PDB file of C-alpha atoms and ligand atoms in Angstrom:
ATOM      1  CA  UNK A 840       0.162  -0.046   0.067  1.00 92.00           C
ATOM      2  CA  UNK A 841       2.608   2.525   1.263  1.00 97.00           C
ATOM      3  CA  UNK A 842       5.018   1.690  -1.869  1.00 97.00           C
ATOM      4  CA  UNK A 843       1.975   1.953  -4.120  1.00 98.00           C
ATOM      5  CA  UNK A 844       1.306   5.096  -2.597  1.00 98.00           C
ATOM      6  CA  UNK A 845       4.800   6.640  -3.189  1.00 98.00           C
ATOM      7  CA  UNK A 846       4.729   5.476  -6.759  1.00 98.00           C
ATOM      8  CA  UNK A 847       1.563   7.136  -7.392  1.00 98.00           C
ATOM      9  CA  UNK A 848       2.626  10.366  -6.066  1.00 98.00           C
ATOM     10  CA  UNK A 849       5.758   9.907  -8.051  1.00 98.00           C
ATOM     11  CA  UNK A 850       3.865   9.421 -10.887  1.00 98.00           C
ATOM     12  CA  UNK A 851       1.761  12.487 -10.286  1.00 98.00           C
ATOM     13  CA  UNK A 852       5.490  14.742  -9.795  1.00 98.00           C
ATOM     14  CA  UNK A 853       6.473  13.552 -12.959  1.00 98.00           C
ATOM     15  CA  UNK A 854       3.180  14.798 -15.023  1.00 98.00           C
ATOM     16  CA  UNK A 855       3.313  17.981 -13.095  1.00 98.00           C
ATOM     17  CA  UNK A 856       6.929  18.809 -14.024  1.00 98.00           C
ATOM     18  CA  UNK A 857       5.664  17.516 -17.857  1.00 98.00           C
ATOM     19  CA  UNK A 858       3.164  20.183 -17.878  1.00 97.00           C
ATOM     20  CA  UNK A 859       5.533  22.947 -16.473  1.00 97.00           C
ATOM     21  CA  UNK A 860       8.463  21.978 -18.852  1.00 98.00           C
ATOM     22  CA  UNK A 861      10.421  20.866 -15.880  1.00 98.00           C
ATOM     23  CA  UNK A 862      12.697  17.982 -14.837  1.00 98.00           C
ATOM     24  CA  UNK A 863      11.618  15.877 -12.371  1.00 97.00           C
ATOM     25  CA  UNK A 864      15.109  15.664 -10.837  1.00 97.00           C
ATOM     26  CA  UNK A 865      14.032  19.382  -9.755  1.00 97.00           C
ATOM     27  CA  UNK A 866      11.774  18.311  -7.149  1.00 98.00           C
ATOM     28  CA  UNK A 867      12.417  16.680  -3.910  1.00 98.00           C
ATOM     29  CA  UNK A 868       9.702  14.883  -2.414  1.00 98.00           C
ATOM     30  CA  UNK A 869       9.814  15.086   1.460  1.00 99.00           C
ATOM     31  CA  UNK A 870       7.622  12.461   2.684  1.00 98.00           C
ATOM     32  CA  UNK A 871       6.005  13.984   6.062  1.00 98.00           C
ATOM     33  CA  UNK A 872       6.045  10.848   8.449  1.00 98.00           C
ATOM     34  CA  UNK A 873       4.655  12.504  11.633  1.00 97.00           C
ATOM     35  CA  UNK A 874       2.225  10.538  13.655  1.00 97.00           C
ATOM     36  CA  UNK A 875       3.030   7.704  11.544  1.00 97.00           C
ATOM     37  CA  UNK A 876       5.253   4.677  12.895  1.00 97.00           C
ATOM     38  CA  UNK A 877       8.706   3.922  12.169  1.00 97.00           C
ATOM     39  CA  UNK A 878       7.801   0.751  10.473  1.00 97.00           C
ATOM     40  CA  UNK A 879       6.293   3.012   8.001  1.00 98.00           C
ATOM     41  CA  UNK A 880       9.482   4.831   7.124  1.00 98.00           C
ATOM     42  CA  UNK A 881      11.496   1.372   7.154  1.00 98.00           C
ATOM     43  CA  UNK A 882       9.040   0.113   4.185  1.00 98.00           C
ATOM     44  CA  UNK A 883       9.390   3.189   2.020  1.00 98.00           C
ATOM     45  CA  UNK A 884      13.253   3.175   2.959  1.00 97.00           C
ATOM     46  CA  UNK A 885      13.352  -0.109   1.050  1.00 96.00           C
ATOM     47  CA  UNK A 886      11.823   1.656  -2.058  1.00 97.00           C
ATOM     48  CA  UNK A 887      14.431   4.177  -1.864  1.00 97.00           C
ATOM     49  CA  UNK A 888      12.811   7.100  -0.255  1.00 98.00           C
ATOM     50  CA  UNK A 889      15.286   9.120   1.829  1.00 98.00           C
ATOM     51  CA  UNK A 890      13.870  12.466   2.766  1.00 98.00           C
ATOM     52  CA  UNK A 891      11.262  12.385   5.880  1.00 98.00           C
ATOM     53  CA  UNK A 892       9.691  15.518   7.343  1.00 98.00           C
ATOM     54  CA  UNK A 893       8.412  15.559  11.218  1.00 98.00           C
ATOM     55  CA  UNK A 894       6.721  18.273  12.961  1.00 97.00           C
ATOM     56  CA  UNK A 895       7.310  17.494  16.733  1.00 97.00           C
ATOM     57  CA  UNK A 896      11.353  17.518  18.290  1.00 98.00           C
ATOM     58  CA  UNK A 897      10.402  14.675  20.339  1.00 98.00           C
ATOM     59  CA  UNK A 898       9.149  12.599  17.829  1.00 98.00           C
ATOM     60  CA  UNK A 899      11.701  13.421  15.479  1.00 98.00           C
ATOM     61  CA  UNK A 900      14.261  12.326  18.109  1.00 98.00           C
ATOM     62  CA  UNK A 901      12.729   9.086  18.799  1.00 98.00           C
ATOM     63  CA  UNK A 902      12.789   8.054  15.366  1.00 98.00           C
ATOM     64  CA  UNK A 903      16.360   9.296  14.633  1.00 98.00           C
ATOM     65  CA  UNK A 904      17.216   6.921  17.604  1.00 98.00           C
ATOM     66  CA  UNK A 905      15.522   3.877  16.342  1.00 98.00           C
ATOM     67  CA  UNK A 906      15.981   3.853  12.904  1.00 98.00           C
ATOM     68  CA  UNK A 907      17.581   1.366  11.126  1.00 96.00           C
ATOM     69  CA  UNK A 908      19.756   3.152   9.255  1.00 95.00           C
ATOM     70  CA  UNK A 909      20.223   6.921   8.488  1.00 95.00           C
ATOM     71  CA  UNK A 910      17.767   9.245   6.577  1.00 98.00           C
ATOM     72  CA  UNK A 911      17.864  12.778   5.996  1.00 98.00           C
ATOM     73  CA  UNK A 912      15.292  14.229   8.395  1.00 98.00           C
ATOM     74  CA  UNK A 913      13.516  17.599   7.706  1.00 98.00           C
ATOM     75  CA  UNK A 914      12.248  19.780  10.693  1.00 98.00           C
ATOM     76  CA  UNK A 915       8.994  21.429   9.325  1.00 98.00           C
ATOM     77  CA  UNK A 916       7.128  22.374  12.301  1.00 96.00           C
ATOM     78  CA  UNK A 917       6.898  25.063  14.370  1.00 94.00           C
ATOM     79  CA  UNK A 918       9.849  25.209  16.809  1.00 94.00           C
ATOM     80  CA  UNK A 919      10.506  26.584  20.381  1.00 95.00           C
ATOM     81  CA  UNK A 920      13.923  27.827  20.731  1.00 97.00           C
ATOM     82  CA  UNK A 921      14.503  25.846  23.808  1.00 97.00           C
ATOM     83  CA  UNK A 922      14.053  22.725  21.444  1.00 98.00           C
ATOM     84  CA  UNK A 923      16.632  23.610  18.936  1.00 98.00           C
ATOM     85  CA  UNK A 924      19.656  21.805  20.577  1.00 98.00           C
ATOM     86  CA  UNK A 925      17.972  18.361  20.477  1.00 98.00           C
ATOM     87  CA  UNK A 926      17.533  18.709  16.602  1.00 98.00           C
ATOM     88  CA  UNK A 927      20.671  20.562  15.495  1.00 98.00           C
ATOM     89  CA  UNK A 928      22.664  17.576  14.610  1.00 98.00           C
ATOM     90  CA  UNK A 929      19.900  15.093  13.517  1.00 98.00           C
ATOM     91  CA  UNK A 930      18.353  17.576  10.643  1.00 98.00           C
ATOM     92  CA  UNK A 931      19.623  18.591   7.179  1.00 98.00           C
ATOM     93  CA  UNK A 932      16.940  21.501   6.990  1.00 98.00           C
ATOM     94  CA  UNK A 933      14.847  23.221   8.955  1.00 98.00           C
ATOM     95  CA  UNK A 934      12.176  24.516   6.840  1.00 98.00           C
ATOM     96  CA  UNK A 935      10.406  26.635   9.680  1.00 97.00           C
ATOM     97  CA  UNK A 936      12.396  29.821  10.702  1.00 98.00           C
ATOM     98  CA  UNK A 937      10.146  32.727  10.829  1.00 96.00           C
ATOM     99  CA  UNK A 938      12.309  35.034  13.631  1.00 97.00           C
ATOM    100  CA  UNK A 939      15.859  36.385  14.095  1.00 98.00           C
ATOM    101  CA  UNK A 940      15.379  34.930  17.815  1.00 97.00           C
ATOM    102  CA  UNK A 941      14.959  31.284  16.439  1.00 98.00           C
ATOM    103  CA  UNK A 942      17.731  32.094  14.008  1.00 98.00           C
ATOM    104  CA  UNK A 943      20.159  33.067  16.620  1.00 98.00           C
ATOM    105  CA  UNK A 944      19.646  30.033  18.744  1.00 98.00           C
ATOM    106  CA  UNK A 945      19.937  27.887  15.923  1.00 98.00           C
ATOM    107  CA  UNK A 946      23.619  29.734  15.561  1.00 98.00           C
ATOM    108  CA  UNK A 947      24.081  29.524  19.234  1.00 98.00           C
ATOM    109  CA  UNK A 948      23.328  25.580  18.944  1.00 98.00           C
ATOM    110  CA  UNK A 949      25.436  25.280  15.512  1.00 98.00           C
ATOM    111  CA  UNK A 950      28.333  26.862  16.602  1.00 98.00           C
ATOM    112  CA  UNK A 951      28.468  24.631  19.980  1.00 98.00           C
ATOM    113  CA  UNK A 952      28.224  21.370  17.436  1.00 98.00           C
ATOM    114  CA  UNK A 953      31.022  23.098  15.057  1.00 98.00           C
ATOM    115  CA  UNK A 954      28.500  22.814  12.238  1.00 98.00           C
ATOM    116  CA  UNK A 955      26.215  24.775   9.524  1.00 98.00           C
ATOM    117  CA  UNK A 956      22.576  24.654   9.727  1.00 98.00           C
ATOM    118  CA  UNK A 957      20.669  24.816   6.772  1.00 98.00           C
ATOM    119  CA  UNK A 958      17.425  26.632   6.990  1.00 98.00           C
ATOM    120  CA  UNK A 959      14.450  27.760   5.278  1.00 98.00           C
ATOM    121  CA  UNK A 960      12.518  31.044   5.818  1.00 98.00           C
ATOM    122  CA  UNK A 961       8.733  30.370   6.584  1.00 98.00           C
ATOM    123  CA  UNK A 962       6.435  32.814   4.911  1.00 97.00           C
ATOM    124  CA  UNK A 963       2.674  33.243   5.410  1.00 96.00           C
ATOM    125  CA  UNK A 964       2.009  34.294   2.117  1.00 95.00           C
ATOM    126  CA  UNK A 965      -1.941  33.965   2.558  1.00 91.00           C
ATOM    127  CA  UNK A 966      -1.842  36.210   5.641  1.00 87.00           C
ATOM    128  CA  UNK A 967      -3.698  33.324   7.852  1.00 85.00           C
ATOM    129  CA  UNK A 968      -4.039  34.051  11.133  1.00 82.00           C
ATOM    130  CA  UNK A 969      -3.809  30.388  12.132  1.00 76.00           C
ATOM    131  CA  UNK A 970      -0.163  30.214  10.234  1.00 77.00           C
ATOM    132  CA  UNK A 971       3.518  30.454  11.567  1.00 86.00           C
ATOM    133  CA  UNK A 972       5.461  32.444   9.092  1.00 92.00           C
ATOM    134  CA  UNK A 973       6.370  36.453   8.492  1.00 95.00           C
ATOM    135  CA  UNK A 974       4.878  38.531   6.223  1.00 95.00           C
ATOM    136  CA  UNK A 975       6.398  38.357   2.467  1.00 95.00           C
ATOM    137  CA  UNK A 976       7.421  42.329   3.174  1.00 96.00           C
ATOM    138  CA  UNK A 977       9.297  41.155   5.957  1.00 96.00           C
ATOM    139  CA  UNK A 978      11.236  38.389   4.376  1.00 98.00           C
ATOM    140  CA  UNK A 979      14.049  40.307   2.801  1.00 98.00           C
ATOM    141  CA  UNK A 980      14.918  42.062   5.879  1.00 98.00           C
ATOM    142  CA  UNK A 981      15.133  38.909   8.251  1.00 98.00           C
ATOM    143  CA  UNK A 982      17.298  37.377   5.514  1.00 98.00           C
ATOM    144  CA  UNK A 983      19.802  40.092   5.386  1.00 98.00           C
ATOM    145  CA  UNK A 984      20.391  40.173   9.177  1.00 98.00           C
ATOM    146  CA  UNK A 985      20.259  36.179   9.412  1.00 98.00           C
ATOM    147  CA  UNK A 986      22.914  36.366   6.370  1.00 98.00           C
ATOM    148  CA  UNK A 987      25.357  37.798   9.205  1.00 98.00           C
ATOM    149  CA  UNK A 988      25.314  34.535  11.141  1.00 98.00           C
ATOM    150  CA  UNK A 989      27.934  32.329  10.405  1.00 98.00           C
ATOM    151  CA  UNK A 990      26.543  28.968  11.554  1.00 98.00           C
ATOM    152  CA  UNK A 991      23.448  29.305   9.604  1.00 98.00           C
ATOM    153  CA  UNK A 992      22.965  29.007   6.115  1.00 98.00           C
ATOM    154  CA  UNK A 993      19.935  30.517   4.254  1.00 98.00           C
ATOM    155  CA  UNK A 994      18.922  27.951   1.314  1.00 98.00           C
ATOM    156  CA  UNK A 995      15.256  29.386   0.495  1.00 98.00           C
ATOM    157  CA  UNK A 996      11.785  30.079   1.792  1.00 98.00           C
ATOM    158  CA  UNK A 997       9.123  27.649   2.961  1.00 98.00           C
ATOM    159  CA  UNK A 998       5.210  27.863   3.000  1.00 97.00           C
ATOM    160  CA  UNK A 999       2.155  26.050   4.030  1.00 95.00           C
ATOM    161  CA  UNK A1000      -0.905  27.378   2.052  1.00 94.00           C
ATOM    162  CA  UNK A1001      -4.521  27.655   3.101  1.00 93.00           C
ATOM    163  CA  UNK A1002      -6.593  24.190   3.157  1.00 92.00           C
ATOM    164  CA  UNK A1003      -9.201  24.500   0.803  1.00 93.00           C
ATOM    165  CA  UNK A1004     -11.503  22.397  -1.345  1.00 94.00           C
ATOM    166  CA  UNK A1005     -10.082  23.604  -4.836  1.00 97.00           C
ATOM    167  CA  UNK A1006      -6.440  23.480  -5.014  1.00 96.00           C
ATOM    168  CA  UNK A1007      -6.378  26.123  -7.884  1.00 97.00           C
ATOM    169  CA  UNK A1008      -7.245  28.625  -5.075  1.00 97.00           C
ATOM    170  CA  UNK A1009      -3.606  28.320  -3.765  1.00 97.00           C
ATOM    171  CA  UNK A1010      -2.124  28.920  -7.085  1.00 98.00           C
ATOM    172  CA  UNK A1011      -1.773  32.866  -6.371  1.00 97.00           C
ATOM    173  CA  UNK A1012       0.187  32.154  -3.349  1.00 97.00           C
ATOM    174  CA  UNK A1013       2.706  29.745  -4.933  1.00 98.00           C
ATOM    175  CA  UNK A1014       3.467  32.335  -7.665  1.00 98.00           C
ATOM    176  CA  UNK A1015       3.822  34.777  -5.036  1.00 98.00           C
ATOM    177  CA  UNK A1016       6.461  32.991  -3.267  1.00 98.00           C
ATOM    178  CA  UNK A1017       7.926  31.915  -6.234  1.00 98.00           C
ATOM    179  CA  UNK A1018       8.207  35.856  -7.439  1.00 98.00           C
ATOM    180  CA  UNK A1019       9.950  36.660  -4.019  1.00 98.00           C
ATOM    181  CA  UNK A1020      12.144  33.865  -4.292  1.00 98.00           C
ATOM    182  CA  UNK A1021      13.607  35.103  -7.576  1.00 98.00           C
ATOM    183  CA  UNK A1022      13.631  38.731  -6.119  1.00 98.00           C
ATOM    184  CA  UNK A1023      15.633  37.883  -3.111  1.00 98.00           C
ATOM    185  CA  UNK A1024      18.081  35.179  -5.108  1.00 98.00           C
ATOM    186  CA  UNK A1025      18.604  38.135  -7.443  1.00 98.00           C
ATOM    187  CA  UNK A1026      20.266  40.203  -4.588  1.00 98.00           C
ATOM    188  CA  UNK A1027      23.020  37.735  -4.186  1.00 98.00           C
ATOM    189  CA  UNK A1028      23.368  38.036  -0.403  1.00 98.00           C
ATOM    190  CA  UNK A1029      26.757  36.806   0.602  1.00 98.00           C
ATOM    191  CA  UNK A1030      26.053  33.723   2.932  1.00 98.00           C
ATOM    192  CA  UNK A1031      22.481  33.141   1.267  1.00 98.00           C
ATOM    193  CA  UNK A1032      21.758  30.503  -1.331  1.00 98.00           C
ATOM    194  CA  UNK A1033      18.200  30.500  -2.849  1.00 98.00           C
ATOM    195  CA  UNK A1034      17.876  26.992  -4.261  1.00 98.00           C
ATOM    196  CA  UNK A1035      15.437  25.608  -2.535  1.00 98.00           C
ATOM    197  CA  UNK A1036      11.646  26.574  -2.546  1.00 98.00           C
ATOM    198  CA  UNK A1037       9.437  24.313  -0.258  1.00 98.00           C
ATOM    199  CA  UNK A1038       5.819  24.475  -0.997  1.00 98.00           C
ATOM    200  CA  UNK A1039       2.748  21.957  -1.935  1.00 98.00           C
ATOM    201  CA  UNK A1040       1.460  19.284   0.501  1.00 98.00           C
ATOM    202  CA  UNK A1041      -0.923  16.479  -0.289  1.00 98.00           C
ATOM    203  CA  UNK A1042      -4.025  18.816  -1.842  1.00 97.00           C
ATOM    204  CA  UNK A1043      -1.915  21.309  -3.669  1.00 97.00           C
ATOM    205  CA  UNK A1044       1.371  19.715  -4.499  1.00 98.00           C
ATOM    206  CA  UNK A1045       0.935  19.633  -8.450  1.00 98.00           C
ATOM    207  CA  UNK A1046       0.158  22.967  -8.520  1.00 98.00           C
ATOM    208  CA  UNK A1047       2.849  24.002  -6.411  1.00 98.00           C
ATOM    209  CA  UNK A1048       5.144  22.253  -8.973  1.00 98.00           C
ATOM    210  CA  UNK A1049       3.483  24.154 -11.723  1.00 98.00           C
ATOM    211  CA  UNK A1050       4.569  27.479 -10.125  1.00 98.00           C
ATOM    212  CA  UNK A1051       8.314  26.756  -9.186  1.00 98.00           C
ATOM    213  CA  UNK A1052       8.367  24.080  -6.115  1.00 98.00           C
ATOM    214  CA  UNK A1053      11.764  22.673  -5.859  1.00 98.00           C
ATOM    215  CA  UNK A1054      10.705  20.466  -2.488  1.00 98.00           C
ATOM    216  CA  UNK A1055       7.260  19.509  -1.788  1.00 98.00           C
ATOM    217  CA  UNK A1056       6.141  18.042   1.602  1.00 98.00           C
ATOM    218  CA  UNK A1057       3.436  15.392   1.454  1.00 98.00           C
ATOM    219  CA  UNK A1058       2.110  13.232   4.204  1.00 98.00           C
ATOM    220  CA  UNK A1059      -1.506  12.055   3.704  1.00 98.00           C
ATOM    221  CA  UNK A1060      -1.137  11.048   0.108  1.00 98.00           C
ATOM    222  CA  UNK A1061       1.719   8.626   1.028  1.00 98.00           C
ATOM    223  CA  UNK A1062       0.933   7.531   4.530  1.00 98.00           C
ATOM    224  CA  UNK A1063      -2.908   7.755   4.802  1.00 97.00           C
ATOM    225  CA  UNK A1064      -4.770   9.837   6.788  1.00 96.00           C
ATOM    226  CA  UNK A1065      -3.406  10.912  10.629  1.00 94.00           C
ATOM    227  CA  UNK A1066      -5.424  10.040  13.664  1.00 86.00           C
ATOM    228  CA  UNK A1067      -5.281  13.278  15.802  1.00 81.00           C
ATOM    229  CA  UNK A1068      -7.833  12.182  18.534  1.00 74.00           C
TER     230      UNK A1068
HETATM  231  C1  LIG B1363       1.556  17.852   8.249  1.00 87.74           C
HETATM  232  C2  LIG B1363       2.388  18.542   7.400  1.00 87.74           C
HETATM  233  C3  LIG B1363       2.744  18.441   5.984  1.00 87.74           C
HETATM  234  C4  LIG B1363       2.328  17.290   5.205  1.00 87.74           C
HETATM  235  O1  LIG B1363       0.438  17.746   4.916  1.00 87.74           O
HETATM  236  P1  LIG B1363      -0.506  16.567   4.193  1.00 87.74           P
HETATM  237  O2  LIG B1363      -1.584  17.163   3.669  1.00 87.74           O
HETATM  238  O3  LIG B1363      -0.690  15.381   5.014  1.00 87.74           O
HETATM  239  O4  LIG B1363       0.283  16.041   3.032  1.00 87.74           O
HETATM  240  C5  LIG B1363       3.464  19.425   5.103  1.00 87.74           C
HETATM  241  N1  LIG B1363       3.797  20.687   5.653  1.00 87.74           N
HETATM  242  C6  LIG B1363       3.687  20.618   7.009  1.00 87.74           C
HETATM  243  C7  LIG B1363       4.266  22.062   7.264  1.00 87.74           C
HETATM  244  C8  LIG B1363       3.020  20.049   8.070  1.00 87.74           C
HETATM  245  O5  LIG B1363       2.849  20.283   8.973  1.00 87.74           O
END
């Protein structure tokens, strides 16, 4: 089942790339495994799926410790500053940085471990009250400040679009984030490489790909619905 789901998502990625005149190798699939058992990850690992996204620090650390062989963990959820120390050397990318406060904490913990942390800036492009992320208009200034932190490396932008019935409604947000991404990339800021645009989830990843996503975060379409009760 999981393997078939993965295959089907990959087929849809390829089709969306084809429509957009893009090469599927330009799009990295992060399988969002939050609230799903380690066995599910082991199954997909056997199929060659290496990138996994988690929202909760404790869950990421548990899975990190018990997985049979190393995978690439992505921190995609909102994070309290006092939790940074637990994941700093366990993740390949932190998608959810939306303040200088948090970036400074990442700098501090990365410096202690003598590593450089790759991060994305989370933008609330649809201005939803319920979502984390900063306004598009604040993004460039924040990136300029973070670029001065030697152990933090900005790699791009991330957003979570609203949950809507018709994913076409989110196209404008993806387009807007892509434009912002290009604008900032064109500034050629030292210590900033704008090469990752993380947008698109189960409901809207094909549209996100058509609008330039280089990384999509897909949970439900691969693992099935999550049980929050
Ligand atoms: C849960 C989550 C996803 C995956 O959502 P699905 O709709 O299950 O694909 C992607 N990104 C973030 C930030 C999430 O919290």
